[in-house]
């Protein structure tokens, strides 16, 4: 369908006013930051007095008082958070946690809603009925907990929508006058109203509320609402885009009000931006809204500037609104997977939501004429899967759009299947790599959100000097330039009339046929059948017979696997798994990974006395030997092969191998590091030989590098080995350079060895989660394994005596769940190291429960903006940056490792210049009370402030912003004729080149209007062509000189800035220059000394109450550098 641009449409005057004010507020918020930065800069200049010393600014003193209080609060919070608790309490709590039901709610009457005057309208009943039919075909509905649908009450609707909005729709209930209804709908964008629409809209909202209530009451683990009409475009007082009441927003508000939740994550992957949902929570940090939508620089519906990446929230909600604008058609699985891995999941992990609601539109699916994207139906479970272990598994999926009934019904059904716990189906087609358009959009989004999210520090930054000095083309490509382009044209003004017929989008018959054939092929080849047995289990008590005869306290002791087995019994897991009868691996099988000489040397240990065994063991690195060592090692390897057989024969979905001795250090020709035979390596070679597998992934999360496994496969492209381990620059066992990030394999295996070396101790759930989502999972998906083997050492677990790391048992459960999305769920977890018997027992138990489908407590990742990043976290970021830099040469999915501009906060914020220099302030005196440990937690409400208003500030992470000092003069000022300035300046004037009203500038020589560098660059083109160097920003009233490449701050500019200020704020601009204001407007254009103009403030604490000034008493104003958009 061809939808029109968003504009106020309600026939009701109150609805019109409400909608208009909502739009205006967001537009105001978009430009507020730039204005505030300029205003604050002017205020800074006014502080300097001609007479030298003067009374300090009250706002400066207030900032200092709040900063001091923040530091005290941080110290207190850190102390509270470090209170000693039972480190295994979450794992203990999981003992009785079994998988709950998946709730499903729908109502057959929702098929009544249809367009009476356009039978070809794409929002038609078949969207609903075909989805239910497909769910029934796959026998999914009978596996769900059915919930009764209900109507939302008027009070519930009025939580977000206006009374006039509610009553307007209520008055249409049962109305049969088709002409009158069509006339009413013509006042709204993309709306039709049926006699049943009011009731069914209440039913859709009420059903969504009911689903959320049941999840939060613990009656269901997760659930899906298959409903219509959709809701995410509905605004406070305006129907819009097929939506009447905003189902998801109402459910979120209900959870806030009635269940007192504090963190709700809304994920909206409908191809159209859910501007209604965004507006409801734009100022609310309790709701994080994350939207992925087609945008095409504003040319795609709903054609709003607020749908771009720069709209990041306002006030307390700053940083909690994410827009990922897709600026090209045809984006597919690889693009969407990259968004989840590189941005959504890291942020979700850090945010730690209590509830996740998915606005599940399927109009980005292949074949949809509206979205024209190419996400395949089987990809949607892969997008959903990593979220299912966050928020304590409370995930609600709510149907929105989708207008190709074949891809909609299949995608929605496979989503429900994923909620039920079935494995993600393998993707039939190779995963397409992220597009260049996606790369640019995602990096832009990361750029503006970096100051607010600790997890978004993977990309390094570059300075303006570095960009200017970079001449190498390849190097320039690694310096991302942030741009904003607007192609949406001017927004409509005033009431509009919208078409009501023939509005559905159409594809050519050839494209429709091609999409249909492709969808049919995908449906035919997608493997949905899975074994009934979820997990097989390998364990044999004979493996207890290998132990150290001379040191009963040796960490590699029989109690390790006995304790794991006992805890599985205590948690009642053994009866739920298929037990495997262990067997010894044959010599030929062991020789798949080892030399025959090595096997024979271990076999000859049988019958040796204790002294001989001790002497032989001393000849190896960290190895003890026992007369039963060969028998136990052969049994361990054979048990793993039994599990491989069970999985690859289709008898079990996944497996747990509770075996010892461990194996990943064992070299092809000798034992090493407690390891005799390399169990996982033998299993990989066995799967290749016996089952002709071509791609096997080994993930080794043992805290020690698996040197043996690496050496065995370093030239083999069929095995991708990924090891995340403690390294300490080569000083941690097994020591040496082999475990470093730059070791990538040899010959044909080059690129198939990935080392993630930790150079500091203390790595925990957060650091490992970032490694998984930003490195391990992208590479794994690109590799597309047929089997996943996990070398599951648990010596990185919290409490381990050797590892020194802090991964929790529930953290290991989460990582296992993420890996289970690969290879159709064929995952085999094999014990390696881990030497705190309690840690490894809890950790392996959490892995098992995960594979059985049980909920596992979500890890408490421990991130907070009030705590400085730990040494471990900072080292983690450095390691991941190094790994991405090396591995991106081999894996094209790692295209996001370039540098971002070193810049200040995004343009949408209300920070002032004080925040830029907080590190230079002396905050040792003047105690004052602040709230919640934050500096100036009060925020602007989205309205622009004139320069005279008092700024608010808040704490910023160090080195996230810097100041730009404007020149105090410029040789091009002589071109200005202030006496010829216009009588007024309209800051809302459109660009003369493209009619854009966003981020425009005015030429001070000829008064031409042009858009900025991040739109269509018309102002720069004009000034270069006409040789008019000075321009005035309509956003922040700053003046830029193209010839000097600098901002200019001079009294001659006041007349222009004041006229713009009058237009924007209806009051004169304050005089902030140190010189007296002259009635004739004549001021010297002599430049001050460069060293004075560019000199930075001293951070000498003894002068913290004295404003800086040059030798002549002239103050140095400065601007916060946001995005330079001239």
Short mmCIF file of C-alpha atoms in Angstrom, two decimals, residues 63-248:
data_model
loop_
_atom_site.label_atom_id
_atom_site.label_comp_id
_atom_site.label_asym_id
_atom_site.label_seq_id
_atom_site.Cartn_x
_atom_site.Cartn_y
_atom_site.Cartn_z
CA UNK A 63 27.08 21.32 39.19
CA UNK A 64 30.02 20.94 41.56
CA UNK A 65 27.83 20.22 44.54
CA UNK A 66 25.91 17.57 42.65
CA UNK A 67 29.07 16.01 41.28
CA UNK A 68 30.54 15.67 44.76
CA UNK A 69 27.37 14.09 46.00
CA UNK A 70 27.37 11.72 43.03
CA UNK A 71 30.84 10.48 43.93
CA UNK A 72 29.76 9.85 47.51
CA UNK A 73 26.69 7.99 46.30
CA UNK A 74 28.81 5.88 43.95
CA UNK A 75 31.04 4.82 46.82
CA UNK A 76 28.02 3.90 48.90
CA UNK A 77 26.38 1.97 46.06
CA UNK A 78 29.53 0.04 45.30
CA UNK A 79 29.83 -0.97 48.93
CA UNK A 80 26.23 -2.12 49.02
CA UNK A 81 26.55 -4.10 45.81
CA UNK A 82 29.66 -5.87 47.01
CA UNK A 83 27.94 -7.31 50.07
CA UNK A 84 28.82 -10.99 50.28
CA UNK A 85 25.95 -13.27 49.25
CA UNK A 86 25.71 -16.93 48.29
CA UNK A 87 27.33 -16.97 44.87
CA UNK A 88 25.28 -20.02 43.89
CA UNK A 89 21.91 -18.78 45.14
CA UNK A 90 20.47 -18.32 41.65
CA UNK A 91 21.48 -21.85 40.72
CA UNK A 92 19.90 -23.13 43.95
CA UNK A 93 16.72 -21.23 43.12
CA UNK A 94 16.63 -22.94 39.73
CA UNK A 95 16.27 -26.39 41.28
CA UNK A 96 12.49 -26.43 41.10
CA UNK A 97 12.21 -24.25 38.02
CA UNK A 98 10.82 -26.30 35.17
CA UNK A 99 9.58 -25.14 31.85
CA UNK A 100 6.22 -23.42 32.14
CA UNK A 101 3.57 -23.40 29.44
CA UNK A 102 3.54 -21.10 26.45
CA UNK A 103 0.37 -19.03 26.51
CA UNK A 104 -1.59 -18.30 23.34
CA UNK A 105 -4.42 -15.81 23.07
CA UNK A 106 -6.62 -14.98 20.10
CA UNK A 107 -10.29 -14.62 19.25
CA UNK A 108 -11.95 -15.97 16.12
CA UNK A 109 -14.13 -12.86 15.88
CA UNK A 110 -11.07 -10.78 14.96
CA UNK A 111 -11.59 -12.01 11.39
CA UNK A 112 -14.62 -9.69 11.13
CA UNK A 113 -12.50 -6.54 10.84
CA UNK A 114 -12.15 -5.65 7.15
CA UNK A 115 -12.42 -2.76 4.70
CA UNK A 116 -15.96 -2.52 3.32
CA UNK A 117 -15.11 -0.28 0.37
CA UNK A 118 -11.85 -1.87 -0.81
CA UNK A 119 -11.91 -5.64 -1.15
CA UNK A 120 -8.22 -5.66 -2.15
CA UNK A 121 -7.10 -3.90 1.02
CA UNK A 122 -3.99 -5.65 2.34
CA UNK A 123 -4.96 -5.46 6.03
CA UNK A 124 -7.52 -8.20 5.53
CA UNK A 125 -8.88 -11.11 7.59
CA UNK A 126 -6.72 -13.71 5.78
CA UNK A 127 -3.70 -12.37 7.64
CA UNK A 128 -5.29 -13.64 10.86
CA UNK A 129 -7.04 -16.79 9.64
CA UNK A 130 -4.10 -18.15 7.63
CA UNK A 131 -1.75 -17.63 10.57
CA UNK A 132 -4.01 -19.68 12.83
CA UNK A 133 -4.38 -22.36 10.15
CA UNK A 134 -0.59 -22.74 9.84
CA UNK A 135 -0.22 -22.99 13.62
CA UNK A 136 -2.83 -25.75 13.62
CA UNK A 137 -1.09 -27.56 10.74
CA UNK A 138 2.12 -27.67 12.79
CA UNK A 139 0.13 -28.85 15.85
CA UNK A 140 1.31 -25.87 17.86
CA UNK A 141 -1.99 -24.60 19.26
CA UNK A 142 -2.68 -27.84 21.10
CA UNK A 143 0.70 -27.52 22.85
CA UNK A 144 -0.10 -24.04 24.21
CA UNK A 145 -1.94 -22.82 27.27
CA UNK A 146 -5.07 -21.15 25.85
CA UNK A 147 -5.98 -17.84 27.41
CA UNK A 148 -9.49 -16.39 27.18
CA UNK A 149 -9.64 -13.13 25.28
CA UNK A 150 -11.14 -10.09 26.95
CA UNK A 151 -12.09 -6.51 26.18
CA UNK A 152 -9.92 -3.74 27.51
CA UNK A 153 -11.82 -1.37 29.78
CA UNK A 154 -12.20 2.31 29.01
CA UNK A 155 -10.01 3.13 32.01
CA UNK A 156 -7.25 0.91 30.63
CA UNK A 157 -7.41 2.60 27.23
CA UNK A 158 -7.36 6.05 28.80
CA UNK A 159 -4.05 5.26 30.46
CA UNK A 160 -2.47 6.39 27.18
CA UNK A 161 -5.17 7.53 24.77
CA UNK A 162 -7.35 10.63 25.10
CA UNK A 163 -11.04 10.46 25.94
CA UNK A 164 -11.89 12.14 22.63
CA UNK A 165 -9.88 9.48 20.79
CA UNK A 166 -11.74 6.69 22.58
CA UNK A 167 -15.15 8.27 22.08
CA UNK A 168 -14.52 8.96 18.40
CA UNK A 169 -14.00 5.26 17.72
CA UNK A 170 -16.76 4.24 20.12
CA UNK A 171 -19.26 6.26 18.08
CA UNK A 172 -18.52 4.14 15.01
CA UNK A 173 -19.49 0.89 16.70
CA UNK A 174 -22.20 -0.85 14.71
CA UNK A 175 -22.53 2.01 12.21
CA UNK A 176 -23.55 0.64 8.81
CA UNK A 177 -23.33 3.90 6.86
CA UNK A 178 -20.42 2.98 4.60
CA UNK A 179 -20.13 6.40 2.96
CA UNK A 180 -20.00 8.19 6.30
CA UNK A 181 -17.36 5.82 7.58
CA UNK A 182 -15.24 6.28 4.48
CA UNK A 183 -15.53 10.04 4.83
CA UNK A 184 -14.41 9.85 8.46
CA UNK A 185 -11.46 7.63 7.54
CA UNK A 186 -10.30 10.08 4.90
CA UNK A 187 -9.20 12.36 7.75
CA UNK A 188 -6.77 9.74 9.02
CA UNK A 189 -3.68 8.28 7.42
CA UNK A 190 -4.12 4.65 6.28
CA UNK A 191 -7.29 3.88 8.25
CA UNK A 192 -10.54 2.05 7.55
CA UNK A 193 -13.32 1.51 10.08
CA UNK A 194 -15.70 -1.46 10.16
CA UNK A 195 -18.80 -1.68 12.37
CA UNK A 196 -16.86 -4.16 14.52
CA UNK A 197 -13.61 -2.15 14.68
CA UNK A 198 -14.24 -0.54 18.06
CA UNK A 199 -15.04 -3.81 19.80
CA UNK A 200 -12.21 -5.71 18.12
CA UNK A 201 -9.73 -2.96 18.95
CA UNK A 202 -10.74 -3.29 22.60
CA UNK A 203 -10.42 -7.05 22.25
CA UNK A 204 -6.92 -6.79 20.76
CA UNK A 205 -5.75 -4.46 23.54
CA UNK A 206 -7.46 -6.45 26.28
CA UNK A 207 -5.95 -9.71 25.02
CA UNK A 208 -2.48 -8.18 25.06
CA UNK A 209 -3.04 -6.99 28.62
CA UNK A 210 -4.27 -10.44 29.61
CA UNK A 211 -1.18 -12.11 28.15
CA UNK A 212 1.14 -9.79 30.07
CA UNK A 213 -0.84 -10.32 33.29
CA UNK A 214 -0.53 -14.10 32.98
CA UNK A 215 3.22 -13.93 32.36
CA UNK A 216 3.82 -11.63 35.31
CA UNK A 217 1.62 -13.80 37.54
CA UNK A 218 3.80 -16.81 36.70
CA UNK A 219 0.97 -18.73 35.03
CA UNK A 220 2.96 -19.04 31.79
CA UNK A 221 6.61 -18.83 30.85
CA UNK A 222 6.11 -16.88 27.64
CA UNK A 223 3.35 -16.32 25.17
CA UNK A 224 1.97 -14.95 21.93
CA UNK A 225 -1.03 -12.80 21.07
CA UNK A 226 -2.28 -13.46 17.54
CA UNK A 227 -4.52 -10.44 17.26
CA UNK A 228 -5.78 -7.72 15.00
CA UNK A 229 -6.16 -4.82 14.45
CA UNK A 230 -2.48 -4.03 15.07
CA UNK A 231 -1.47 -1.17 17.31
CA UNK A 232 2.04 0.28 17.22
CA UNK A 233 1.19 3.31 15.03
CA UNK A 234 -1.74 4.45 17.20
CA UNK A 235 -0.95 7.69 19.00
CA UNK A 236 -2.50 9.43 21.98
CA UNK A 237 -5.25 11.07 19.97
CA UNK A 238 -4.88 9.77 16.44
CA UNK A 239 -5.67 6.60 14.52
CA UNK A 240 -2.88 5.81 12.13
CA UNK A 241 -1.51 3.09 9.88
CA UNK A 242 -4.26 0.45 10.43
CA UNK A 243 -3.94 1.01 14.20
CA UNK A 244 -6.57 2.30 16.65
CA UNK A 245 -5.39 1.52 20.19
CA UNK A 246 -1.71 0.87 20.85
CA UNK A 247 -1.83 -2.70 22.16
CA UNK A 248 1.84 -3.05 23.11
#
